JSON list of C-alpha atoms in Angstrom, two decimals:
[
{"chain": "Y", "resi": 10, "resn": "MET", "atom": "CA", "xyz": [-49.03, 9.83, 194.65]},
{"chain": "Y", "resi": 11, "resn": "THR", "atom": "CA", "xyz": [-48.44, 7.07, 197.16]},
{"chain": "Y", "resi": 12, "resn": "GLN", "atom": "CA", "xyz": [-45.51, 7.78, 199.47]},
{"chain": "Y", "resi": 13, "resn": "PHE", "atom": "CA", "xyz": [-42.79, 5.18, 199.85]},
{"chain": "Y", "resi": 14, "resn": "ASP", "atom": "CA", "xyz": [-39.36, 4.84, 201.39]},
{"chain": "Y", "resi": 15, "resn": "GLU", "atom": "CA", "xyz": [-37.04, 5.57, 198.50]},
{"chain": "Y", "resi": 16, "resn": "GLY", "atom": "CA", "xyz": [-34.09, 3.83, 200.16]},
{"chain": "Y", "resi": 17, "resn": "GLU", "atom": "CA", "xyz": [-36.04, 0.62, 200.66]},
{"chain": "Y", "resi": 18, "resn": "ALA", "atom": "CA", "xyz": [-37.30, 0.73, 197.09]},
{"chain": "Y", "resi": 19, "resn": "LEU", "atom": "CA", "xyz": [-33.77, 1.23, 195.73]},
{"chain": "Y", "resi": 20, "resn": "ASP", "atom": "CA", "xyz": [-32.42, -1.56, 197.93]},
{"chain": "Y", "resi": 21, "resn": "ALA", "atom": "CA", "xyz": [-35.12, -3.91, 196.60]},
{"chain": "Y", "resi": 22, "resn": "ALA", "atom": "CA", "xyz": [-34.32, -2.81, 193.05]},
{"chain": "Y", "resi": 23, "resn": "THR", "atom": "CA", "xyz": [-30.61, -3.38, 193.61]},
{"chain": "Y", "resi": 24, "resn": "GLN", "atom": "CA", "xyz": [-31.18, -6.92, 194.83]},
{"chain": "Y", "resi": 25, "resn": "LEU", "atom": "CA", "xyz": [-33.44, -7.81, 191.93]},
{"chain": "Y", "resi": 26, "resn": "PHE", "atom": "CA", "xyz": [-31.21, -6.22, 189.29]},
{"chain": "Y", "resi": 27, "resn": "TRP", "atom": "CA", "xyz": [-28.24, -8.00, 190.83]},
{"chain": "Y", "resi": 28, "resn": "GLN", "atom": "CA", "xyz": [-29.93, -11.40, 190.98]},
{"chain": "Y", "resi": 29, "resn": "ARG", "atom": "CA", "xyz": [-31.93, -11.35, 187.76]},
{"chain": "Y", "resi": 30, "resn": "GLY", "atom": "CA", "xyz": [-30.23, -8.74, 185.59]},
{"chain": "Y", "resi": 31, "resn": "VAL", "atom": "CA", "xyz": [-31.75, -5.56, 184.25]},
{"chain": "Y", "resi": 32, "resn": "ALA", "atom": "CA", "xyz": [-33.44, -7.20, 181.27]},
{"chain": "Y", "resi": 33, "resn": "ASN", "atom": "CA", "xyz": [-35.29, -9.63, 183.53]},
{"chain": "Y", "resi": 34, "resn": "THR", "atom": "CA", "xyz": [-36.46, -7.10, 186.13]},
{"chain": "Y", "resi": 35, "resn": "ASP", "atom": "CA", "xyz": [-39.19, -4.55, 185.57]},
{"chain": "Y", "resi": 36, "resn": "ILE", "atom": "CA", "xyz": [-40.67, -1.83, 187.74]},
{"chain": "Y", "resi": 37, "resn": "GLN", "atom": "CA", "xyz": [-43.59, -4.03, 188.77]},
{"chain": "Y", "resi": 38, "resn": "ASP", "atom": "CA", "xyz": [-41.15, -6.69, 190.05]},
{"chain": "Y", "resi": 39, "resn": "VAL", "atom": "CA", "xyz": [-39.42, -4.08, 192.17]},
{"chain": "Y", "resi": 40, "resn": "ALA", "atom": "CA", "xyz": [-42.72, -2.67, 193.41]},
{"chain": "Y", "resi": 41, "resn": "ALA", "atom": "CA", "xyz": [-43.88, -6.13, 194.47]},
{"chain": "Y", "resi": 42, "resn": "ALA", "atom": "CA", "xyz": [-40.57, -6.89, 196.22]},
{"chain": "Y", "resi": 43, "resn": "ALA", "atom": "CA", "xyz": [-40.64, -3.55, 198.05]},
{"chain": "Y", "resi": 44, "resn": "GLY", "atom": "CA", "xyz": [-44.36, -3.77, 198.84]},
{"chain": "Y", "resi": 45, "resn": "ILE", "atom": "CA", "xyz": [-45.18, -0.50, 197.15]},
{"chain": "Y", "resi": 46, "resn": "ASN", "atom": "CA", "xyz": [-47.35, 0.80, 194.35]},
{"chain": "Y", "resi": 47, "resn": "GLY", "atom": "CA", "xyz": [-45.83, 0.33, 190.91]},
{"chain": "Y", "resi": 48, "resn": "GLU", "atom": "CA", "xyz": [-47.35, 3.55, 189.60]},
{"chain": "Y", "resi": 49, "resn": "ALA", "atom": "CA", "xyz": [-45.63, 5.54, 192.35]},
{"chain": "Y", "resi": 50, "resn": "LEU", "atom": "CA", "xyz": [-42.32, 3.96, 191.39]},
{"chain": "Y", "resi": 51, "resn": "GLU", "atom": "CA", "xyz": [-42.92, 4.78, 187.72]},
{"chain": "Y", "resi": 52, "resn": "LEU", "atom": "CA", "xyz": [-43.80, 8.38, 188.58]},
{"chain": "Y", "resi": 53, "resn": "ARG", "atom": "CA", "xyz": [-40.60, 8.73, 190.60]},
{"chain": "Y", "resi": 54, "resn": "TYR", "atom": "CA", "xyz": [-38.16, 6.99, 188.22]},
{"chain": "Y", "resi": 55, "resn": "GLY", "atom": "CA", "xyz": [-39.86, 6.96, 184.84]},
{"chain": "Y", "resi": 56, "resn": "ASP", "atom": "CA", "xyz": [-38.74, 3.60, 183.58]},
{"chain": "Y", "resi": 57, "resn": "GLN", "atom": "CA", "xyz": [-36.74, 0.51, 184.40]},
{"chain": "Y", "resi": 58, "resn": "GLN", "atom": "CA", "xyz": [-33.48, 1.97, 183.07]},
{"chain": "Y", "resi": 59, "resn": "GLN", "atom": "CA", "xyz": [-33.73, 5.10, 185.20]},
{"chain": "Y", "resi": 60, "resn": "LEU", "atom": "CA", "xyz": [-34.58, 2.97, 188.22]},
{"chain": "Y", "resi": 61, "resn": "PHE", "atom": "CA", "xyz": [-31.51, 0.84, 187.53]},
{"chain": "Y", "resi": 62, "resn": "ALA", "atom": "CA", "xyz": [-29.29, 3.93, 187.27]},
{"chain": "Y", "resi": 63, "resn": "ALA", "atom": "CA", "xyz": [-30.63, 5.22, 190.60]},
{"chain": "Y", "resi": 64, "resn": "SER", "atom": "CA", "xyz": [-30.12, 1.86, 192.32]},
{"chain": "Y", "resi": 65, "resn": "LEU", "atom": "CA", "xyz": [-26.61, 1.57, 190.85]},
{"chain": "Y", "resi": 66, "resn": "ARG", "atom": "CA", "xyz": [-25.76, 5.06, 192.13]},
{"chain": "Y", "resi": 67, "resn": "ARG", "atom": "CA", "xyz": [-26.99, 4.10, 195.60]},
{"chain": "Y", "resi": 68, "resn": "TYR", "atom": "CA", "xyz": [-24.96, 0.88, 195.47]},
{"chain": "Y", "resi": 69, "resn": "VAL", "atom": "CA", "xyz": [-21.79, 2.75, 194.50]},
{"chain": "Y", "resi": 70, "resn": "ASP", "atom": "CA", "xyz": [-22.29, 5.32, 197.26]},
{"chain": "Y", "resi": 71, "resn": "ARG", "atom": "CA", "xyz": [-23.27, 2.91, 200.03]},
{"chain": "Y", "resi": 72, "resn": "HIS", "atom": "CA", "xyz": [-21.22, -0.19, 199.23]},
{"chain": "Y", "resi": 73, "resn": "SER", "atom": "CA", "xyz": [-18.32, 0.53, 196.91]},
{"chain": "Y", "resi": 74, "resn": "MET", "atom": "CA", "xyz": [-17.12, 3.89, 198.22]},
{"chain": "Y", "resi": 75, "resn": "PRO", "atom": "CA", "xyz": [-16.74, 2.79, 201.88]},
{"chain": "Y", "resi": 76, "resn": "LYS", "atom": "CA", "xyz": [-14.67, -0.22, 200.73]},
{"chain": "Y", "resi": 77, "resn": "PHE", "atom": "CA", "xyz": [-12.51, 1.99, 198.54]},
{"chain": "Y", "resi": 78, "resn": "SER", "atom": "CA", "xyz": [-12.02, 4.44, 201.40]},
{"chain": "Y", "resi": 79, "resn": "ARG", "atom": "CA", "xyz": [-10.85, 1.64, 203.69]},
{"chain": "Y", "resi": 80, "resn": "LEU", "atom": "CA", "xyz": [-8.44, 0.41, 201.03]},
{"chain": "Y", "resi": 81, "resn": "SER", "atom": "CA", "xyz": [-7.17, 3.90, 200.31]},
{"chain": "Y", "resi": 82, "resn": "ASP", "atom": "CA", "xyz": [-6.73, 4.75, 203.99]},
{"chain": "Y", "resi": 83, "resn": "ALA", "atom": "CA", "xyz": [-5.15, 1.44, 205.05]},
{"chain": "Y", "resi": 84, "resn": "GLU", "atom": "CA", "xyz": [-1.66, 1.87, 206.38]},
{"chain": "Y", "resi": 85, "resn": "ASP", "atom": "CA", "xyz": [-0.46, -1.68, 205.70]},
{"chain": "Y", "resi": 86, "resn": "GLY", "atom": "CA", "xyz": [-0.05, -1.53, 201.91]},
{"chain": "Y", "resi": 87, "resn": "LEU", "atom": "CA", "xyz": [-0.11, -4.94, 200.22]},
{"chain": "Y", "resi": 88, "resn": "PRO", "atom": "CA", "xyz": [-2.02, -6.71, 203.01]},
{"chain": "Y", "resi": 89, "resn": "ALA", "atom": "CA", "xyz": [-4.89, -4.24, 202.45]},
{"chain": "Y", "resi": 90, "resn": "ILE", "atom": "CA", "xyz": [-4.93, -5.07, 198.74]},
{"chain": "Y", "resi": 91, "resn": "GLU", "atom": "CA", "xyz": [-4.79, -8.79, 199.47]},
{"chain": "Y", "resi": 92, "resn": "GLY", "atom": "CA", "xyz": [-7.65, -8.37, 201.95]},
{"chain": "Y", "resi": 93, "resn": "HIS", "atom": "CA", "xyz": [-9.71, -6.53, 199.36]},
{"chain": "Y", "resi": 94, "resn": "PHE", "atom": "CA", "xyz": [-9.33, -9.38, 196.89]},
{"chain": "Y", "resi": 95, "resn": "GLU", "atom": "CA", "xyz": [-10.04, -11.98, 199.55]},
{"chain": "Y", "resi": 96, "resn": "SER", "atom": "CA", "xyz": [-13.33, -10.24, 200.37]},
{"chain": "Y", "resi": 97, "resn": "LEU", "atom": "CA", "xyz": [-14.29, -10.34, 196.68]},
{"chain": "Y", "resi": 98, "resn": "ILE", "atom": "CA", "xyz": [-13.48, -14.03, 196.46]},
{"chain": "Y", "resi": 99, "resn": "GLN", "atom": "CA", "xyz": [-15.32, -14.89, 199.67]},
{"chain": "Y", "resi": 100, "resn": "ARG", "atom": "CA", "xyz": [-18.43, -13.02, 198.53]},
{"chain": "Y", "resi": 101, "resn": "GLY", "atom": "CA", "xyz": [-18.37, -15.05, 195.33]},
{"chain": "Y", "resi": 102, "resn": "GLU", "atom": "CA", "xyz": [-17.97, -18.43, 197.01]},
{"chain": "Y", "resi": 103, "resn": "SER", "atom": "CA", "xyz": [-20.56, -18.21, 199.79]},
{"chain": "Y", "resi": 104, "resn": "GLY", "atom": "CA", "xyz": [-23.46, -16.16, 201.02]},
{"chain": "Y", "resi": 105, "resn": "PRO", "atom": "CA", "xyz": [-26.71, -14.89, 199.56]},
{"chain": "Y", "resi": 106, "resn": "LEU", "atom": "CA", "xyz": [-25.08, -13.50, 196.41]},
{"chain": "Y", "resi": 107, "resn": "THR", "atom": "CA", "xyz": [-23.08, -16.58, 195.44]},
{"chain": "Y", "resi": 108, "resn": "GLY", "atom": "CA", "xyz": [-23.08, -16.86, 191.68]},
{"chain": "Y", "resi": 109, "resn": "GLN", "atom": "CA", "xyz": [-24.37, -13.33, 191.22]},
{"chain": "Y", "resi": 110, "resn": "GLY", "atom": "CA", "xyz": [-21.00, -11.71, 190.54]},
{"chain": "Y", "resi": 111, "resn": "CYS", "atom": "CA", "xyz": [-20.79, -8.00, 191.23]},
{"chain": "Y", "resi": 112, "resn": "LEU", "atom": "CA", "xyz": [-23.50, -5.51, 190.36]},
{"chain": "Y", "resi": 113, "resn": "ILE", "atom": "CA", "xyz": [-20.90, -3.15, 188.87]},
{"chain": "Y", "resi": 114, "resn": "THR", "atom": "CA", "xyz": [-19.19, -5.87, 186.84]},
{"chain": "Y", "resi": 115, "resn": "ASN", "atom": "CA", "xyz": [-22.57, -7.12, 185.64]},
{"chain": "Y", "resi": 116, "resn": "ALA", "atom": "CA", "xyz": [-23.45, -3.59, 184.53]},
{"chain": "Y", "resi": 117, "resn": "HIS", "atom": "CA", "xyz": [-20.17, -3.36, 182.60]},
{"chain": "Y", "resi": 118, "resn": "ALA", "atom": "CA", "xyz": [-21.16, -6.50, 180.69]},
{"chain": "Y", "resi": 119, "resn": "GLY", "atom": "CA", "xyz": [-24.76, -5.55, 179.96]},
{"chain": "Y", "resi": 120, "resn": "PRO", "atom": "CA", "xyz": [-26.31, -3.28, 177.35]},
{"chain": "Y", "resi": 121, "resn": "GLU", "atom": "CA", "xyz": [-27.18, -0.76, 180.06]},
{"chain": "Y", "resi": 122, "resn": "ALA", "atom": "CA", "xyz": [-23.47, 0.20, 180.13]},
{"chain": "Y", "resi": 123, "resn": "PHE", "atom": "CA", "xyz": [-24.08, 2.17, 176.93]},
{"chain": "Y", "resi": 124, "resn": "ARG", "atom": "CA", "xyz": [-26.51, 4.55, 178.63]},
{"chain": "Y", "resi": 125, "resn": "ASP", "atom": "CA", "xyz": [-24.74, 7.80, 179.45]},
{"chain": "Y", "resi": 126, "resn": "ASP", "atom": "CA", "xyz": [-25.86, 7.89, 183.09]},
{"chain": "Y", "resi": 127, "resn": "VAL", "atom": "CA", "xyz": [-24.81, 4.29, 183.77]},
{"chain": "Y", "resi": 128, "resn": "ASN", "atom": "CA", "xyz": [-21.57, 4.64, 181.81]},
{"chain": "Y", "resi": 129, "resn": "GLU", "atom": "CA", "xyz": [-20.68, 7.72, 183.84]},
{"chain": "Y", "resi": 130, "resn": "LEU", "atom": "CA", "xyz": [-21.22, 5.78, 187.08]},
{"chain": "Y", "resi": 131, "resn": "LEU", "atom": "CA", "xyz": [-19.10, 2.89, 185.81]},
{"chain": "Y", "resi": 132, "resn": "ARG", "atom": "CA", "xyz": [-16.28, 5.27, 184.89]},
{"chain": "Y", "resi": 133, "resn": "TYR", "atom": "CA", "xyz": [-16.55, 6.93, 188.31]},
{"chain": "Y", "resi": 134, "resn": "HIS", "atom": "CA", "xyz": [-16.44, 3.54, 190.05]},
{"chain": "Y", "resi": 135, "resn": "HIS", "atom": "CA", "xyz": [-13.40, 2.50, 188.03]},
{"chain": "Y", "resi": 136, "resn": "GLN", "atom": "CA", "xyz": [-11.58, 5.75, 188.80]},
{"chain": "Y", "resi": 137, "resn": "ARG", "atom": "CA", "xyz": [-12.25, 5.51, 192.52]},
{"chain": "Y", "resi": 138, "resn": "LEU", "atom": "CA", "xyz": [-11.16, 1.86, 192.68]},
{"chain": "Y", "resi": 139, "resn": "TRP", "atom": "CA", "xyz": [-8.01, 2.75, 190.73]},
{"chain": "Y", "resi": 140, "resn": "GLU", "atom": "CA", "xyz": [-7.29, 5.61, 193.15]},
{"chain": "Y", "resi": 141, "resn": "ALA", "atom": "CA", "xyz": [-7.72, 3.30, 196.14]},
{"chain": "Y", "resi": 142, "resn": "MET", "atom": "CA", "xyz": [-5.43, 0.67, 194.61]},
{"chain": "Y", "resi": 143, "resn": "ARG", "atom": "CA", "xyz": [-2.88, 3.35, 193.75]},
{"chain": "Y", "resi": 144, "resn": "SER", "atom": "CA", "xyz": [-2.93, 4.74, 197.29]},
{"chain": "Y", "resi": 145, "resn": "ALA", "atom": "CA", "xyz": [-2.44, 1.28, 198.79]},
{"chain": "Y", "resi": 146, "resn": "LEU", "atom": "CA", "xyz": [0.39, 0.56, 196.33]},
{"chain": "Y", "resi": 147, "resn": "ALA", "atom": "CA", "xyz": [2.10, 3.86, 197.18]},
{"chain": "Y", "resi": 148, "resn": "ARG", "atom": "CA", "xyz": [2.03, 2.85, 200.85]},
{"chain": "Y", "resi": 149, "resn": "ALA", "atom": "CA", "xyz": [3.33, -0.58, 199.91]},
{"chain": "Y", "resi": 150, "resn": "ARG", "atom": "CA", "xyz": [6.24, 1.05, 198.10]},
{"chain": "Y", "resi": 151, "resn": "THR", "atom": "CA", "xyz": [7.16, 3.21, 201.12]},
{"chain": "Y", "resi": 152, "resn": "ARG", "atom": "CA", "xyz": [7.11, 0.01, 203.22]},
{"chain": "Y", "resi": 153, "resn": "GLY", "atom": "CA", "xyz": [9.38, -1.83, 200.80]},
{"chain": "Y", "resi": 154, "resn": "GLN", "atom": "CA", "xyz": [6.63, -4.33, 199.89]},
{"chain": "Y", "resi": 155, "resn": "VAL", "atom": "CA", "xyz": [6.83, -3.65, 196.14]},
{"chain": "Y", "resi": 156, "resn": "ARG", "atom": "CA", "xyz": [9.65, -2.91, 193.74]},
{"chain": "Y", "resi": 157, "resn": "ASN", "atom": "CA", "xyz": [10.91, 0.69, 193.90]},
{"chain": "Y", "resi": 158, "resn": "ALA", "atom": "CA", "xyz": [10.80, 0.94, 190.11]},
{"chain": "Y", "resi": 159, "resn": "LEU", "atom": "CA", "xyz": [7.19, -0.24, 189.97]},
{"chain": "Y", "resi": 160, "resn": "ASP", "atom": "CA", "xyz": [4.95, 1.92, 187.78]},
{"chain": "Y", "resi": 161, "resn": "VAL", "atom": "CA", "xyz": [2.33, 2.44, 190.47]},
{"chain": "Y", "resi": 162, "resn": "ASP", "atom": "CA", "xyz": [-0.24, 3.91, 188.07]},
{"chain": "Y", "resi": 163, "resn": "SER", "atom": "CA", "xyz": [-0.08, 0.92, 185.70]},
{"chain": "Y", "resi": 164, "resn": "ALA", "atom": "CA", "xyz": [-0.01, -1.57, 188.58]},
{"chain": "Y", "resi": 165, "resn": "ALA", "atom": "CA", "xyz": [-3.10, 0.08, 190.05]},
{"chain": "Y", "resi": 166, "resn": "GLU", "atom": "CA", "xyz": [-4.84, -0.27, 186.69]},
{"chain": "Y", "resi": 167, "resn": "ALA", "atom": "CA", "xyz": [-3.86, -3.95, 186.48]},
{"chain": "Y", "resi": 168, "resn": "LEU", "atom": "CA", "xyz": [-5.21, -4.61, 189.98]},
{"chain": "Y", "resi": 169, "resn": "THR", "atom": "CA", "xyz": [-8.41, -2.71, 189.21]},
{"chain": "Y", "resi": 170, "resn": "LEU", "atom": "CA", "xyz": [-8.96, -4.83, 186.12]},
{"chain": "Y", "resi": 171, "resn": "LEU", "atom": "CA", "xyz": [-8.14, -7.96, 188.10]},
{"chain": "Y", "resi": 172, "resn": "ALA", "atom": "CA", "xyz": [-10.85, -7.05, 190.63]},
{"chain": "Y", "resi": 173, "resn": "TYR", "atom": "CA", "xyz": [-13.43, -6.86, 187.84]},
{"chain": "Y", "resi": 174, "resn": "GLY", "atom": "CA", "xyz": [-12.13, -10.15, 186.45]},
{"chain": "Y", "resi": 175, "resn": "VAL", "atom": "CA", "xyz": [-12.41, -11.90, 189.82]},
{"chain": "Y", "resi": 176, "resn": "ASN", "atom": "CA", "xyz": [-16.00, -10.71, 190.13]},
{"chain": "Y", "resi": 177, "resn": "LEU", "atom": "CA", "xyz": [-16.84, -11.78, 186.60]},
{"chain": "Y", "resi": 178, "resn": "ARG", "atom": "CA", "xyz": [-15.34, -15.24, 187.05]},
{"chain": "Y", "resi": 179, "resn": "SER", "atom": "CA", "xyz": [-17.10, -15.61, 190.41]},
{"chain": "Y", "resi": 180, "resn": "ARG", "atom": "CA", "xyz": [-20.40, -15.10, 188.62]},
{"chain": "Y", "resi": 181, "resn": "VAL", "atom": "CA", "xyz": [-19.90, -18.30, 186.65]},
{"chain": "Y", "resi": 182, "resn": "GLY", "atom": "CA", "xyz": [-18.71, -20.32, 189.63]},
{"chain": "Y", "resi": 183, "resn": "ALA", "atom": "CA", "xyz": [-14.95, -20.11, 189.22]},
{"chain": "Y", "resi": 184, "resn": "ASP", "atom": "CA", "xyz": [-13.04, -22.09, 191.80]},
{"chain": "Y", "resi": 185, "resn": "ALA", "atom": "CA", "xyz": [-12.11, -19.80, 194.70]},
{"chain": "Y", "resi": 186, "resn": "ASP", "atom": "CA", "xyz": [-8.66, -21.37, 195.09]},
{"chain": "Y", "resi": 187, "resn": "THR", "atom": "CA", "xyz": [-7.93, -20.74, 191.41]},
{"chain": "Y", "resi": 188, "resn": "LEU", "atom": "CA", "xyz": [-8.88, -17.09, 191.87]},
{"chain": "Y", "resi": 189, "resn": "ARG", "atom": "CA", "xyz": [-6.71, -16.86, 194.99]},
{"chain": "Y", "resi": 190, "resn": "ARG", "atom": "CA", "xyz": [-3.72, -18.26, 193.10]},
{"chain": "Y", "resi": 191, "resn": "ALA", "atom": "CA", "xyz": [-4.23, -15.78, 190.26]},
{"chain": "Y", "resi": 192, "resn": "VAL", "atom": "CA", "xyz": [-4.40, -12.88, 192.72]},
{"chain": "Y", "resi": 193, "resn": "ALA", "atom": "CA", "xyz": [-1.33, -14.13, 194.61]},
{"chain": "Y", "resi": 194, "resn": "THR", "atom": "CA", "xyz": [0.63, -14.51, 191.36]},
{"chain": "Y", "resi": 195, "resn": "THR", "atom": "CA", "xyz": [-0.30, -11.02, 190.22]},
{"chain": "Y", "resi": 196, "resn": "ILE", "atom": "CA", "xyz": [0.60, -9.44, 193.55]},
{"chain": "Y", "resi": 197, "resn": "GLY", "atom": "CA", "xyz": [3.77, -11.54, 193.68]},
{"chain": "Y", "resi": 198, "resn": "MET", "atom": "CA", "xyz": [4.94, -9.94, 190.42]},
{"chain": "Y", "resi": 199, "resn": "LEU", "atom": "CA", "xyz": [4.85, -6.54, 192.14]},
{"chain": "Y", "resi": 200, "resn": "LYS", "atom": "CA", "xyz": [7.18, -7.56, 194.96]},
{"chain": "Y", "resi": 201, "resn": "PRO", "atom": "CA", "xyz": [10.93, -6.90, 195.11]}
]
């Protein structure tokens, strides 16, 4: 079997799945993009769906979890949440992934979400984002930035869903200022 750098292969797969979608990306596309032998990739991952699950897992571990940790550990409460949303909006309005949405949100919307391995990753991602939002909201409450009577669990769920919505709307070119106003209105409803 030809040896290859698994990380580089998964990074190439992630980019292609993100840009083209799972249905429009096969193992040979990934092999060509990574400059490796397609048979070696097939031997390692089996098929396109297993390769997607592996690349999604890598994406969650390397990209999502560090962002969630920063949000969860931030001491400033609401400004950390606002900053998280601003980063989502900025990624959607400029840069190499403009119009691509979010790999996680795209996976939620595709048929691959019904695979057990992918669905488990999506549930894990959702739970970790919810926990990060909840932690930031709890800090916001101790700082007097949100209403004392706020149901922090439900508010965290609403913000988690809003994050997916922002990413989904960014995919189809939603106006960044419209998204910013929606986020500001939602966060404003949490304030005292």
